[in-house]
CSV table of C-alpha atoms and ligand atoms in Angstrom, one decimal:
chain,number,residue,atom,x,y,z
A,1,MET,CA,66.9,110.0,77.3
A,2,ARG,CA,67.0,109.5,81.0
A,3,GLN,CA,64.3,109.1,83.0
A,4,PRO,CA,64.1,110.5,86.4
A,5,MET,CA,63.7,108.2,89.5
A,6,SER,CA,60.2,107.8,90.8
A,7,GLY,CA,61.7,106.8,94.5
A,8,PRO,CA,61.2,109.2,97.6
A,9,ARG,CA,61.0,113.0,97.2
A,10,SER,CA,62.1,115.3,99.7
A,11,VAL,CA,60.0,117.8,98.8
A,12,ARG,CA,58.3,119.9,101.5
A,13,ASP,CA,55.2,120.2,99.0
A,14,ASP,CA,54.4,117.3,97.2
A,15,SER,CA,52.4,119.3,94.6
A,16,THR,CA,55.8,121.2,93.1
A,17,GLY,CA,57.3,117.3,92.1
A,18,ASP,CA,53.7,116.3,90.6
A,19,ARG,CA,53.9,120.1,88.5
A,20,LEU,CA,57.4,119.4,87.3
A,21,GLN,CA,56.2,115.7,86.4
A,22,THR,CA,53.0,116.8,84.8
A,23,GLU,CA,55.4,119.5,83.1
A,24,ARG,CA,58.1,117.2,82.0
A,25,THR,CA,55.2,114.6,80.4
A,26,GLU,CA,53.8,117.7,78.4
A,27,THR,CA,57.2,118.6,77.2
A,28,VAL,CA,57.9,115.1,76.1
A,29,ARG,CA,55.2,115.1,73.9
A,30,ARG,CA,56.0,118.2,72.1
A,31,ILE,CA,59.2,117.0,71.2
A,32,ALA,CA,57.6,113.9,70.0
A,33,SER,CA,55.0,116.0,68.3
A,34,LEU,CA,57.7,119.0,66.8
A,35,GLU,CA,60.1,115.9,65.6
A,36,SER,CA,57.4,114.2,63.8
A,37,GLU,CA,56.4,117.7,62.2
A,38,LEU,CA,60.2,118.1,61.2
A,39,ASP,CA,60.7,114.9,59.6
A,40,GLY,CA,57.2,116.0,57.7
A,41,ILE,CA,58.6,118.9,56.2
A,42,ILE,CA,62.1,117.5,55.1
A,43,GLU,CA,60.8,114.4,53.6
A,44,SER,CA,58.0,116.6,51.4
A,45,ALA,CA,60.7,118.8,50.6
A,46,LEU,CA,63.1,116.0,49.6
A,47,LEU,CA,59.5,114.9,47.7
A,48,SER,CA,58.9,118.0,45.8
A,49,ASN,CA,62.0,119.4,45.6
A,50,ASN,CA,63.8,116.8,43.8
A,51,ASP,CA,64.8,117.8,40.3
A,52,ASP,CA,64.0,121.0,41.4
A,53,GLU,CA,66.1,123.4,43.1
A,54,HIS,CA,64.0,126.8,41.9
A,55,ASP,CA,60.6,125.1,43.6
A,56,PRO,CA,58.9,128.1,44.9
A,57,ASP,CA,57.9,126.3,47.6
A,58,GLY,CA,61.4,126.2,48.6
A,59,ALA,CA,61.9,129.1,51.0
A,60,THR,CA,58.5,128.5,52.5
A,61,THR,CA,59.8,124.9,53.5
A,62,GLY,CA,63.0,126.2,54.6
A,63,TYR,CA,61.2,128.8,56.8
A,64,GLU,CA,59.2,126.6,58.7
A,65,ARG,CA,62.1,124.2,59.0
A,66,ALA,CA,63.9,126.7,60.5
A,67,LYS,CA,60.7,127.6,62.8
A,68,THR,CA,60.2,124.1,63.7
A,69,THR,CA,64.1,123.0,64.7
A,70,ALA,CA,64.4,126.1,66.8
A,71,MET,CA,61.1,125.5,68.6
A,72,LEU,CA,62.2,121.8,68.6
A,73,GLN,CA,65.6,122.9,70.7
A,74,GLN,CA,63.9,124.9,73.0
A,75,ALA,CA,62.0,122.7,74.0
A,76,ARG,CA,64.4,120.2,74.4
A,77,LEU,CA,66.4,122.7,76.8
A,78,ARG,CA,63.0,123.1,79.2
A,79,LEU,CA,63.4,119.4,79.3
A,80,VAL,CA,67.1,119.5,80.6
A,81,GLU,CA,65.8,122.7,82.7
A,82,ILE,CA,62.4,120.7,84.2
A,83,ASP,CA,65.3,117.4,84.4
A,84,GLN,CA,67.4,119.6,86.9
A,85,ALA,CA,64.5,121.1,88.7
A,86,ILE,CA,63.2,117.9,89.3
A,87,GLU,CA,66.9,116.6,90.7
A,88,ARG,CA,67.0,119.8,92.7
A,89,THR,CA,63.8,118.2,94.4
A,90,THR,CA,65.1,115.1,95.2
A,91,ASP,CA,68.5,116.4,97.0
A,92,GLY,CA,66.7,119.1,98.4
A,93,SER,CA,68.4,121.9,96.7
A,94,TYR,CA,64.9,123.4,95.1
A,95,GLY,CA,63.5,126.6,96.1
A,96,ARG,CA,66.9,127.6,97.2
A,97,CYS,CA,68.9,130.4,94.7
A,98,ASN,CA,72.4,129.3,93.3
A,99,HIS,CA,73.5,132.1,93.1
A,100,CYS,CA,73.8,133.7,96.5
A,101,GLY,CA,71.6,130.8,98.1
A,102,SER,CA,68.7,132.6,99.8
A,103,ALA,CA,65.0,131.3,99.4
A,104,ILE,CA,63.8,132.1,96.1
A,105,GLY,CA,60.4,132.1,97.7
A,106,GLU,CA,56.9,130.2,96.8
A,107,GLU,CA,55.5,133.2,94.1
A,108,ARG,CA,58.3,132.9,92.0
A,109,LEU,CA,58.3,129.4,91.9
A,110,ASP,CA,54.5,128.8,91.8
A,111,ALA,CA,55.3,131.5,88.3
A,112,ILE,CA,58.2,130.1,87.1
A,113,PRO,CA,59.0,126.2,88.6
A,114,THR,CA,62.3,125.7,86.9
A,115,THR,CA,63.9,128.8,88.0
A,116,THR,CA,67.1,128.8,89.6
A,117,ARG,CA,68.0,132.1,90.8
A,118,CYS,CA,65.8,134.4,93.4
A,119,ALA,CA,64.1,137.6,92.1
A,120,ALA,CA,66.9,139.7,93.0
A,121,CYS,CA,70.0,137.7,91.4
A,122,ALA,CA,67.5,137.2,88.4
A,123,SER,CA,66.8,141.2,87.9
A,124,LEU,CA,70.7,141.7,88.2
A,125,LEU,CA,72.1,138.5,86.0
A,126,PRO,CA,71.5,138.1,83.0
A,127,LYS,CA,68.8,135.2,81.9
A,128,ASN,CA,70.4,131.5,82.9
B,1,ZN,ZN1,69.9,135.4,94.9
């Protein structure tokens, strides 16, 4: 896993970088817990389904596994978004719409710190 540089930041507001770092730590923790959850599901499925393919728990395990896998994928995507946002705070492009180039606005960045589009572009285009 790539670690973000902890060097100097060119953010006008340092709290943005701090907030992204906090969110990153939480997301990394969430990924780890989902991974171990998934391991547990797979392990118990292997133990209980050894010689019985018609295990009544089979369907539930499959569902749990699919759900956890989906949550894990979401968390990993989130981590990528956060890393990209952190990168933008270091190169100075943070807070600028990557579609039209105008400022995204403090309020919107407060609500969605990882957004790459201003409200106008986001409403015109599908979610990025
Ligand atoms: Zn825009």
